[in-house]
Short mmCIF file of C-alpha atoms in Angstrom, two decimals:
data_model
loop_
_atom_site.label_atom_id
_atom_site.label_comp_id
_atom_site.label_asym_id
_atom_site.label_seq_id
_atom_site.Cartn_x
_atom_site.Cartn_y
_atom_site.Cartn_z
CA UNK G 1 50.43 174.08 181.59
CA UNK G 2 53.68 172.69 182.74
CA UNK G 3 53.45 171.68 186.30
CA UNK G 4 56.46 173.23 187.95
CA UNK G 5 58.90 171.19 190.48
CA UNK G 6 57.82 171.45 194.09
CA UNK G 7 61.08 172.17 195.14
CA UNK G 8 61.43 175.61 193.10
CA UNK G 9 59.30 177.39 195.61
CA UNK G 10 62.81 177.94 197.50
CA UNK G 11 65.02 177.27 195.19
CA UNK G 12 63.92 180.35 192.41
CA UNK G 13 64.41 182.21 195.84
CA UNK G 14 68.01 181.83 196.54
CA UNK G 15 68.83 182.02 192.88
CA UNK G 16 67.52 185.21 192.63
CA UNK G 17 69.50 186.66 195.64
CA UNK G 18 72.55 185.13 194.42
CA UNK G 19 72.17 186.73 190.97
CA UNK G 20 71.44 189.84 192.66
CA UNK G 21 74.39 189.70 195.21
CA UNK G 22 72.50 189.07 198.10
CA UNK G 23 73.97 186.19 198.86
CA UNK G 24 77.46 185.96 198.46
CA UNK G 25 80.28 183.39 198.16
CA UNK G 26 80.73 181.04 201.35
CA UNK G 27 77.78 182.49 203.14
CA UNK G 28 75.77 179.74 204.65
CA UNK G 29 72.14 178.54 203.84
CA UNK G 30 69.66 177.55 205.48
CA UNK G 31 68.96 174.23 206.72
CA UNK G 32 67.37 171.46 205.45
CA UNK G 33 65.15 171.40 208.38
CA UNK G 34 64.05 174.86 208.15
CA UNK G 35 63.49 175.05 204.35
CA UNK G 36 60.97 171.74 204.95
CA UNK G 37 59.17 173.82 207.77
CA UNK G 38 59.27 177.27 206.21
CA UNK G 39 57.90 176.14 202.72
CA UNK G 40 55.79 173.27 204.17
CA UNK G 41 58.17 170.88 202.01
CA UNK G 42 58.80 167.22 202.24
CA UNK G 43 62.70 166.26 203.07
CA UNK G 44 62.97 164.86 199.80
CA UNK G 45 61.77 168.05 198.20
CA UNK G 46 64.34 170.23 199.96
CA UNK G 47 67.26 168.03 199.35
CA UNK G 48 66.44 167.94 195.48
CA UNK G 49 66.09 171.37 195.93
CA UNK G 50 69.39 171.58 197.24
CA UNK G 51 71.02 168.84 194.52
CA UNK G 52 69.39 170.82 191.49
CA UNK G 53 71.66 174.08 193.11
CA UNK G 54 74.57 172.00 193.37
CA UNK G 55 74.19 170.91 189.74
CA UNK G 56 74.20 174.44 188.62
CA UNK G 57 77.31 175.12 190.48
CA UNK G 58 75.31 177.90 193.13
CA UNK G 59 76.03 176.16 196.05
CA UNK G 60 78.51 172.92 197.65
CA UNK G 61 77.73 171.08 200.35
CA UNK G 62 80.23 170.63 203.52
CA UNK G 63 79.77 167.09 205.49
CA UNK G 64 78.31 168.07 208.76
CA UNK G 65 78.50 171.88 208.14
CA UNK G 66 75.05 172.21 205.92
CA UNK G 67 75.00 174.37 202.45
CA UNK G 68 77.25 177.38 201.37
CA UNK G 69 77.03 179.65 198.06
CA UNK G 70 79.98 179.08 195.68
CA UNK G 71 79.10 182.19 193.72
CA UNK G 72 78.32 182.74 190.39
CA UNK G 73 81.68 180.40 188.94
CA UNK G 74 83.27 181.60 186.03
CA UNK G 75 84.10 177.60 184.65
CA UNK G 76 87.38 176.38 183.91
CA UNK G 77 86.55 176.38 180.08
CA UNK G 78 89.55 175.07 177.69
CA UNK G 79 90.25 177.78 175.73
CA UNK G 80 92.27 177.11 172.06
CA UNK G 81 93.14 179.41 169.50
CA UNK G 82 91.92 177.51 166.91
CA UNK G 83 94.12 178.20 163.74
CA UNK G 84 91.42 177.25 161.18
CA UNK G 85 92.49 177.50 157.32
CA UNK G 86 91.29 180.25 155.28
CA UNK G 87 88.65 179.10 153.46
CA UNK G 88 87.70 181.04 150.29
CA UNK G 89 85.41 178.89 148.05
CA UNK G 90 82.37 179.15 146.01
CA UNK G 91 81.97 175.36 145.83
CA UNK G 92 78.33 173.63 146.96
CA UNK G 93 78.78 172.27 150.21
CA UNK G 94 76.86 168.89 150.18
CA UNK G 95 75.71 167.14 153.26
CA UNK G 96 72.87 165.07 153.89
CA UNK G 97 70.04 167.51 155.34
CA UNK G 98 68.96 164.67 157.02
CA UNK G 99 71.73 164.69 159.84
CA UNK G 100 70.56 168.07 161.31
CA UNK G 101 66.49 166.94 160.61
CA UNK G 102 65.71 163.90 160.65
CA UNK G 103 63.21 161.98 163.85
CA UNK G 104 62.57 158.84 164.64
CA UNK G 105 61.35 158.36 167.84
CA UNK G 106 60.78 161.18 170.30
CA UNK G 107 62.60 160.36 173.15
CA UNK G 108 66.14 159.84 171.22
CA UNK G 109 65.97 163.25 169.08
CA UNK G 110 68.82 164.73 169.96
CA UNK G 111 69.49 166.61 166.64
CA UNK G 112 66.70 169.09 166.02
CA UNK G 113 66.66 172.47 166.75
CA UNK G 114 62.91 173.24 167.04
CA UNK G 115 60.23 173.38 169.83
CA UNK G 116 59.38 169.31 170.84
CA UNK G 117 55.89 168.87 171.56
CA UNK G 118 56.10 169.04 175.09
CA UNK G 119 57.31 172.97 174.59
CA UNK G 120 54.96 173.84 171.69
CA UNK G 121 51.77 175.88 173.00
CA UNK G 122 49.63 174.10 171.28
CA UNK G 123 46.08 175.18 172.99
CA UNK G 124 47.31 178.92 173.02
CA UNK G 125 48.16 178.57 168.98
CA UNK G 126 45.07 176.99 167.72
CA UNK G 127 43.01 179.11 169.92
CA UNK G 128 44.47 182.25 169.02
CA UNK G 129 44.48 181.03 165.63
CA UNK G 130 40.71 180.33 165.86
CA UNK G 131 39.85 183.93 166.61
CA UNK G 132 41.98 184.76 163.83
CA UNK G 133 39.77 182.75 161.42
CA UNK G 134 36.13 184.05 162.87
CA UNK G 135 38.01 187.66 163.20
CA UNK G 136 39.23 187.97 159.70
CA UNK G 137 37.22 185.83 157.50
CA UNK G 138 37.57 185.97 154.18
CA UNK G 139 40.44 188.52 153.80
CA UNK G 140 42.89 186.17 154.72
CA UNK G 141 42.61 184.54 151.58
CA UNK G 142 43.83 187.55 149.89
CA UNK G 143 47.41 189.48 149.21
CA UNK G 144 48.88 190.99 151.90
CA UNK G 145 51.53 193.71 151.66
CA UNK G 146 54.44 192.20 150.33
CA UNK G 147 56.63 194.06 153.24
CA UNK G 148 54.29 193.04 155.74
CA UNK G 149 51.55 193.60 157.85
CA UNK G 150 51.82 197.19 158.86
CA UNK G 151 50.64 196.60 162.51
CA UNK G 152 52.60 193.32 162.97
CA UNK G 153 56.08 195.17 161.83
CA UNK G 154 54.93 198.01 164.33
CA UNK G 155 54.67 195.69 167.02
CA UNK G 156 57.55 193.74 166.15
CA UNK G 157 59.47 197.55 166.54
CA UNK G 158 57.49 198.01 169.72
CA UNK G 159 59.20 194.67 171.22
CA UNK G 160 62.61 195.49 170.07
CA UNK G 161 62.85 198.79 171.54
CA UNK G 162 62.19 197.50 174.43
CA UNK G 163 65.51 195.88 173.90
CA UNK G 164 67.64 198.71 172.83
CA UNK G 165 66.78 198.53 168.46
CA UNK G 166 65.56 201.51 167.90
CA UNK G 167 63.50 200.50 164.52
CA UNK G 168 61.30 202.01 161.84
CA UNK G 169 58.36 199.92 161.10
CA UNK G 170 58.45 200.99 157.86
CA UNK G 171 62.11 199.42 157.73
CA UNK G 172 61.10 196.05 158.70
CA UNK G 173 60.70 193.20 156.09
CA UNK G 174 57.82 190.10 157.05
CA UNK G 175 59.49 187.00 155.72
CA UNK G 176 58.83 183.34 155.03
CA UNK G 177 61.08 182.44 157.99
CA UNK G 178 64.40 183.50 159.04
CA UNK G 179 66.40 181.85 156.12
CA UNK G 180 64.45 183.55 153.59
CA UNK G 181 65.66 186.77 155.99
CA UNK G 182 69.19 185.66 155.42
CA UNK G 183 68.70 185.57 151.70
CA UNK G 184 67.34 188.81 151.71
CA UNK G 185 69.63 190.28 153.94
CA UNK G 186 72.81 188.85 151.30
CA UNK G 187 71.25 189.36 148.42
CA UNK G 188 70.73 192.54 149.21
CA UNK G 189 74.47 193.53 150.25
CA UNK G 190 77.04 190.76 147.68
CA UNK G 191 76.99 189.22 144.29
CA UNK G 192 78.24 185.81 143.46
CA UNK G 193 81.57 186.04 144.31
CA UNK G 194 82.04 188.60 147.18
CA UNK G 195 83.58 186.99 149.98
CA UNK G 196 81.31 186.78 153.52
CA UNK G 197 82.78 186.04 156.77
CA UNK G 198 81.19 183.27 158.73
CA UNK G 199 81.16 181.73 162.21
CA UNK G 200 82.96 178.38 162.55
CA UNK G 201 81.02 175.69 163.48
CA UNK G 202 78.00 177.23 161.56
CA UNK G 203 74.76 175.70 161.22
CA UNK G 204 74.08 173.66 158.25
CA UNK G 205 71.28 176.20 156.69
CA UNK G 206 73.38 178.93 156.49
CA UNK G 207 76.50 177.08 154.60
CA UNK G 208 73.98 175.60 152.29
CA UNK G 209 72.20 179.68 151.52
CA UNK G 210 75.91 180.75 150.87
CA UNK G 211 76.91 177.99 148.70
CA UNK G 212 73.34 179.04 146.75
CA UNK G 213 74.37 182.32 146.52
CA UNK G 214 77.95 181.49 144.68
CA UNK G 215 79.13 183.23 147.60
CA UNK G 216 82.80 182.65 148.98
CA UNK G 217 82.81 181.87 152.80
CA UNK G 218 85.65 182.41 155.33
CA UNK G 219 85.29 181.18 158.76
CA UNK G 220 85.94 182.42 161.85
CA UNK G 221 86.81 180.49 165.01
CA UNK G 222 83.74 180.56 167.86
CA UNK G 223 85.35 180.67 171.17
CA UNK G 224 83.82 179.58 174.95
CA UNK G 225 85.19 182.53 176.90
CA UNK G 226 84.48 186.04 174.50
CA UNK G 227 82.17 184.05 171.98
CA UNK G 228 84.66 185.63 168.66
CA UNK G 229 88.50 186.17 167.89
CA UNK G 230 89.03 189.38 166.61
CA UNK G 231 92.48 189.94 166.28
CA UNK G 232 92.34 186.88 164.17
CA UNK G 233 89.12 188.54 162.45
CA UNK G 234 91.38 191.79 161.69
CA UNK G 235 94.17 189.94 160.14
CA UNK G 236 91.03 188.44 157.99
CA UNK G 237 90.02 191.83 156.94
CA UNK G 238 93.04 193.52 155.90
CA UNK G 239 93.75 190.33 153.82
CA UNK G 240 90.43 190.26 152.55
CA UNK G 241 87.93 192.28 151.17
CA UNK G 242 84.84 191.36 153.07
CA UNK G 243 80.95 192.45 151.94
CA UNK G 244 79.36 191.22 154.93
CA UNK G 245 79.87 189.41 158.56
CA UNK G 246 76.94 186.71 159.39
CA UNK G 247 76.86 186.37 162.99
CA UNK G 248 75.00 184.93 165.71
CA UNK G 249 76.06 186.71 169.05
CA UNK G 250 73.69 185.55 171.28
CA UNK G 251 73.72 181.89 172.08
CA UNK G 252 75.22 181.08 169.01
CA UNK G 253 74.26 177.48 167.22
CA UNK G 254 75.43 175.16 167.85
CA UNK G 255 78.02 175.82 170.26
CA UNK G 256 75.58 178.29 172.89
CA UNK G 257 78.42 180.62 173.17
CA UNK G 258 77.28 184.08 174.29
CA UNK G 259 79.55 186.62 172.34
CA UNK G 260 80.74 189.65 175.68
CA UNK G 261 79.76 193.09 174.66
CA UNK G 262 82.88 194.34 174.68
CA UNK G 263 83.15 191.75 171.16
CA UNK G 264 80.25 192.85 170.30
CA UNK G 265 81.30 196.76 170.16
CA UNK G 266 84.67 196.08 168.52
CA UNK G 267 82.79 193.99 166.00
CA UNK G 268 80.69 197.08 165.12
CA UNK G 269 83.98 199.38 165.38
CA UNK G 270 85.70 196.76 162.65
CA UNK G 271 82.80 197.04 160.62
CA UNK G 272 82.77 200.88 160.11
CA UNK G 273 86.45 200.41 159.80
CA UNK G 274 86.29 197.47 156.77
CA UNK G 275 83.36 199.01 155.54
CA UNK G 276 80.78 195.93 155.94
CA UNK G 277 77.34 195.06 156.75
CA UNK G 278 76.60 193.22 159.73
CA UNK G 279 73.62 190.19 159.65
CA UNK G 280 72.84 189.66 163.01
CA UNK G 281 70.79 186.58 163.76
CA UNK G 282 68.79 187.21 166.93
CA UNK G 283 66.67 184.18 167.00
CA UNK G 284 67.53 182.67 169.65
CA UNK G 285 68.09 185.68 172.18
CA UNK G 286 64.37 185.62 173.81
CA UNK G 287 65.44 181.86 174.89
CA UNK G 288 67.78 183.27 177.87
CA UNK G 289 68.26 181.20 181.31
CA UNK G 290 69.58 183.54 183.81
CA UNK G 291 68.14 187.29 184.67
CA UNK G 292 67.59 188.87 181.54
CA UNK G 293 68.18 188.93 177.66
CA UNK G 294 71.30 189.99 176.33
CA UNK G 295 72.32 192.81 174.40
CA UNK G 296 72.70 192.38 170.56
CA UNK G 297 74.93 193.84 168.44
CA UNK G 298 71.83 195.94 166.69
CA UNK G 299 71.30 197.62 170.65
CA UNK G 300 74.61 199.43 169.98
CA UNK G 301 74.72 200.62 166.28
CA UNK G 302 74.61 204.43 165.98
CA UNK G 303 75.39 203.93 161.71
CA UNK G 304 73.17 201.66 160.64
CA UNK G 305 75.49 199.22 159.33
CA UNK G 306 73.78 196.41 161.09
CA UNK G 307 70.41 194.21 159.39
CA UNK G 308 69.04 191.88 162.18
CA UNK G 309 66.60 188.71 161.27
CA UNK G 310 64.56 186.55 163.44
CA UNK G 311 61.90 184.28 163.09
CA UNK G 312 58.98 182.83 165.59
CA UNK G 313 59.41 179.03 164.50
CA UNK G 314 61.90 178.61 167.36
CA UNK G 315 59.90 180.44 170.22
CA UNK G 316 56.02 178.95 168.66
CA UNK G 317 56.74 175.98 166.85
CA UNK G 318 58.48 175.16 163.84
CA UNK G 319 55.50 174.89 161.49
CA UNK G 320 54.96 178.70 161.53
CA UNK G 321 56.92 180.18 159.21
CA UNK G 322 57.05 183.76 160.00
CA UNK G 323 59.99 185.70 160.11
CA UNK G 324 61.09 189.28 160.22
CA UNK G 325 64.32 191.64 158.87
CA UNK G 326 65.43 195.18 159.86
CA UNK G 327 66.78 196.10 156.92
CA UNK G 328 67.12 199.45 158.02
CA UNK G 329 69.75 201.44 155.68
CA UNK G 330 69.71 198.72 152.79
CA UNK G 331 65.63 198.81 152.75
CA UNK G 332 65.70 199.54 149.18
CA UNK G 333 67.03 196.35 147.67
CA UNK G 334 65.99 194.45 150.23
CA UNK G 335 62.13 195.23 149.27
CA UNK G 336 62.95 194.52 145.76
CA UNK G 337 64.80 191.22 146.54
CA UNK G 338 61.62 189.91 149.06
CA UNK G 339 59.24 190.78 146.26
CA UNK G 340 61.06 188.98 143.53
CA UNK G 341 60.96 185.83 146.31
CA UNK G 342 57.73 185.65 146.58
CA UNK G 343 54.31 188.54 146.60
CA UNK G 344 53.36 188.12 150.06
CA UNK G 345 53.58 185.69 153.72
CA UNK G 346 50.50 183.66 154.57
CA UNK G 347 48.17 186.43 156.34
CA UNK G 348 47.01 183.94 158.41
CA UNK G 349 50.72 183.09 160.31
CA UNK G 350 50.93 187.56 160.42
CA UNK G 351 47.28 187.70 161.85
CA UNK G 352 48.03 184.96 164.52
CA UNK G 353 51.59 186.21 165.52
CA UNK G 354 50.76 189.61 165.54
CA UNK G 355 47.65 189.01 167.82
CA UNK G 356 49.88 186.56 170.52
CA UNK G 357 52.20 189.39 170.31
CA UNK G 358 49.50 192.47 171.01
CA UNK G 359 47.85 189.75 174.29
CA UNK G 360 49.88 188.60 177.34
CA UNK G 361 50.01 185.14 176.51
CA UNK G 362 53.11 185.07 173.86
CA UNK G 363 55.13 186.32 177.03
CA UNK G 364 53.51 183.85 179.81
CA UNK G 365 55.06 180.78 177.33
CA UNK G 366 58.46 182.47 176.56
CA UNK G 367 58.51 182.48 180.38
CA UNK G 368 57.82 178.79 180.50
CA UNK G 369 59.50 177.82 177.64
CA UNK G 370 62.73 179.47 179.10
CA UNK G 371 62.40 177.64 182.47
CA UNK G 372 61.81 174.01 181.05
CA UNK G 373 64.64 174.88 178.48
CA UNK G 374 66.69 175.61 181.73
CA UNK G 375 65.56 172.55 183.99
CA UNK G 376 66.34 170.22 180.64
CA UNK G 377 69.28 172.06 180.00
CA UNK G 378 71.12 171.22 183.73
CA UNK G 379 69.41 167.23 183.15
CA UNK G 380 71.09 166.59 179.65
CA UNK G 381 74.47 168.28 180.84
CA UNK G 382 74.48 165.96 184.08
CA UNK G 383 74.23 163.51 181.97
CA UNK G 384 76.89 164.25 179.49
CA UNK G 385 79.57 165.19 182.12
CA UNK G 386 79.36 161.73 184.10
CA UNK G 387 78.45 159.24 181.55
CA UNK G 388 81.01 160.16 178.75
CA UNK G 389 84.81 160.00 178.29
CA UNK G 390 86.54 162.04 181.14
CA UNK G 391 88.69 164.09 178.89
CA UNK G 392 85.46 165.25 176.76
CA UNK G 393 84.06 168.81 176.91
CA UNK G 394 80.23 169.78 177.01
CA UNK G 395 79.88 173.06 176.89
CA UNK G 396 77.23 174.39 179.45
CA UNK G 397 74.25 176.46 177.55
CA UNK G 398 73.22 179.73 179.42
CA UNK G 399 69.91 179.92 176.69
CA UNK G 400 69.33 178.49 173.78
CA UNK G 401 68.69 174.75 172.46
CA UNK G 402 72.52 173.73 172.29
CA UNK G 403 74.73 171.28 173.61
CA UNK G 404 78.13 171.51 172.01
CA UNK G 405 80.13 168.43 172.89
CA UNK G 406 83.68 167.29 172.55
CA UNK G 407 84.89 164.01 172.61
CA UNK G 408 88.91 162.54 172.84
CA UNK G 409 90.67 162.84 169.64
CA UNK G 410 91.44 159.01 170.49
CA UNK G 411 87.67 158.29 169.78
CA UNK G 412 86.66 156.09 166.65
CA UNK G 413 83.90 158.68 165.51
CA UNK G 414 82.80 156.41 163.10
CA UNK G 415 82.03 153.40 164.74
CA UNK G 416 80.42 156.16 167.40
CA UNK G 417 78.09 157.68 164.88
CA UNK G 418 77.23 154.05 163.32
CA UNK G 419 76.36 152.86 167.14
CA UNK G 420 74.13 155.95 167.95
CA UNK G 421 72.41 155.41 164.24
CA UNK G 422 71.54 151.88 165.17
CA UNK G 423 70.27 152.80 168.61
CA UNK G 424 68.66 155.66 167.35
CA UNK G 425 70.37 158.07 169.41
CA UNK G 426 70.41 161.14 166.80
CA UNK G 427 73.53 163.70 167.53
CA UNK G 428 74.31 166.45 164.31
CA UNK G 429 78.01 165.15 163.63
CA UNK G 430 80.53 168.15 164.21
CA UNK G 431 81.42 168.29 160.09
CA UNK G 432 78.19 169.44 159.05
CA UNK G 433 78.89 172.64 160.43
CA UNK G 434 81.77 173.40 158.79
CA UNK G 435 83.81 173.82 155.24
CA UNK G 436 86.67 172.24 156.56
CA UNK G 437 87.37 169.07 158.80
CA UNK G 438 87.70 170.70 161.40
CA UNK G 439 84.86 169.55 164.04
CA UNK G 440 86.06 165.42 163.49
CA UNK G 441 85.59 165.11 167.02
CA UNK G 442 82.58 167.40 167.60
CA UNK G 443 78.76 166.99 168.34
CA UNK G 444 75.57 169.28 168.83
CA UNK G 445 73.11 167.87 171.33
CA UNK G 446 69.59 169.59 170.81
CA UNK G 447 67.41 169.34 174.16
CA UNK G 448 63.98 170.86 173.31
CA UNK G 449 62.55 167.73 173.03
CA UNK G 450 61.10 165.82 176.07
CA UNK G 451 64.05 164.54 178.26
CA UNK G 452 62.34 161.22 179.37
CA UNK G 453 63.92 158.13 181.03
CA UNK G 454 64.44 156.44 178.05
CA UNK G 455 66.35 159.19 176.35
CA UNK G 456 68.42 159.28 179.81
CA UNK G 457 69.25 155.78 179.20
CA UNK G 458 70.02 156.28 175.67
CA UNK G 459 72.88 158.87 176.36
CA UNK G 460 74.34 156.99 179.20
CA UNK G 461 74.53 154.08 176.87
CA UNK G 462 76.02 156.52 173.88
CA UNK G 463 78.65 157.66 176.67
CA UNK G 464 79.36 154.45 177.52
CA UNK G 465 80.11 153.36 174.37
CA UNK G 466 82.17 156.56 173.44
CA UNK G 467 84.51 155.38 176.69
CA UNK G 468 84.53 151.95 175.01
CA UNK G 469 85.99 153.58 171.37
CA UNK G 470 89.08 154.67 172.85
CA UNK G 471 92.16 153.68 171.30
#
């Protein structure tokens, strides 16, 4: 078990009553001196107490005066109305795979968006998956229900309601992870040709199961402050005749952008308006930082225009591949298109998941998995912010695995990328989320993996040699 920071037996404290509005905005802390002899701390514990605070923008320090809460900030986030071509093609979008995949050493993996070892519960997973084994015996060498184990998709209903997605077990697809979801999801709603709105950046996967599909993508500009432009959607739809919106509202990949619910609403309102399905990817929405997980668009659909996919490999490890779709309304072709894919998923990944979902212990990682997320999170972003060029953006992650970074449009990306290659230092290059050229200048920065002192180094030296690659 992760050994938690000595300092966060004050810290999680104010936090809380800030969040809460206990404490508000200029109201003064306590002292260091008090902290130390309230929480039997050392002074060095209280003041990196007080730094990690700082870092997260809760509180500023006045010379002489002691601590005071800032409030929760809203950031001074640029905000541009990207104009971002049309795109309407059917053409296979080629990238090397190996830019949003490939390791080399641990400690300079910046690029991979699964669990790192440090975060995978390894004990509680082989354990669990021990009992499994003695439990079940032979009969996990046999055909399962192609739709799923009935109990897993009823507990997989039982977590989502408590959520606000009101499903029907029987409506729920098991999967071979949440791409073969996606498939199912589009294959179940287009034919080659139909035109599907996208988010722009998008992750790799998703371009590359569109482009397999012969289906024609437009993209739509992600922005910081409401997470989706829908006026500029709107002018999309009447121009176009769109089948279905993929979207990834909470703490979208790559850029981490949360989409407001107020989006989220008017997206559902366009859709019953357009007449198209909504894919909602809620993967990464049980990886929240602050109080509690957001709404998804599913939470507020009354028509049942929405199908929402998931998948465990991002909250277990990436090795299980066990994933889930509501198909709700579109059940019917759905279950023919997952049986065509495939007769059934390995019993023993639905035997295993749905036993760490029916115990406590699922939820006791989540909750540690979220908090060393969090503390890596605030580390990697330090980093970012004072070691690279001053006019780059980072964008700072409220859940999530994603950094989405920025750098001067005066920056030789190439000789950039070919530096970081050398050293090892592995970013995803902004173009591989895209059809167009759009993210030149663009980065994802993964931080699941162990955030060592070496990998500290490494970034300093990458932003030090993105401030040297200005011309």
């Amino acid at each position: 078990m992760m050994k938690p920071y000595k300092y966060e037996i004050f810290t999680a404290e104010i936090e809380r009553q800030i969040y809460n509005g206990i404490l508000q905005e200029n109201d003064k802390l306590p002292s260091v001196r008090y902290i130390k002899e309230k929480y039997k701390l050392s002074t060095s514990s209280v003041q990196s107490g007080f730094e990690y605070l700082m870092i997260k923008g809760l509180i500023r320090s006045n010379p002489r005066s002691g601590y005071f809460v800032t409030g929760i900030q809203e950031e001074n986030i640029p905000e541009v109305k990207t104009k971002l071509p049309v795109v309407v093609r059917d053409e296979v979008f080629m990238k090397n795979m190996m830019l949003t995949s490939k390791r080399t050493s641990e400690f300079s993996s910046f690029n991979t968006a699964v669990p790192g070892d440090l975060l995978i519960p390894q004990k509680l997973i082989l354990r669990t998956m021990q009992e499994v084994i003695r439990e079940k015996g032979a009969s996990l060498l046999r055909y399962y229900p192609p739709n799923g184990l009935e109990l897993l998709r009823k507990q997989i209903a039982k977590q989502m309601g408590a959520y606000g997605c009101i499903f029907n077990p029987d409506e729920i697809i098991i999967t071979d992870g949440a791409l073969q979801a996606l498939t199912i999801a589009l294959k179940s709603v287009t034919k080659g040709g139909d035109v599907v709105a996208v988010e722009s950046p998008c992750v790799f996967s998703v371009l590359e199961v569109l482009a397999h599909l012969e289906l024609k993508a437009i993209e739509l500009p992600v922005h910081y402050k409401t997470g989706f432009d829908t006026e500029y959607f709107k002018t999309i739809c009447e121009e176009n005749k769109i089948c279905a919106l993929v979207t990834t509202p909470n703490f979208h990949n790559p850029t981490g952008v949360v989409m407001k619910d107020e989006t989220k609403k008017e997206i559902l309102s366009m859709a019953e308006t357009y007449q198209f399905c909504i894919i909602e990817n809620d993967m990464y929405s049980d990886l929240y930082f602050e109080e509690q997980r957001p709404q998804s668009i599913k939470s507020f659909d009354k028509k049942g225009i929405v199908m929402m996919y998931s998948s465990f490999s991002k909250t277990l490890a990436p090795g299980i591949r066990l994933g889930w779709l509501y198909a709700g309304s579109f059940y019917a072709k759905s279950e023919r298109v997952r049986f065509a894919l495939g007769r059934t998923v390995s019993p023993i990944y639905q035997e295993l998941v749905l036993k760490l979902l029916q115990g406590s212990g699922y939820e006791r990682h989540l909750r540690l998995f979220r908090k060393k997320l969090s503390q890596q999170a605030v580390q990697v972003l330090e980093v970012l912010r004072n070691s690279f060029p001053e006019d780059s953006y980072f964008h700072r992650p409220r859940g999530g695995y994603s950094i989405w970074g920025q750098l001067p449009q005066n920056t030789d990306m190439e000789i950039f990328y070919q530096y970081c290659e050398e050293h090892q230092i592995l970013f995803t290059p902004g173009n591989t989320f895209s059809f167009t050229d759009k993210y030149h200048f663009h980065f994802r920065i993964i931080f699941s993996e162990r955030i060592t002192s070496e990998s500290i180094v490494l970034l300093k030296d990458a932003g030090k040699k993105a401030k040297e690659l200005q011309f």
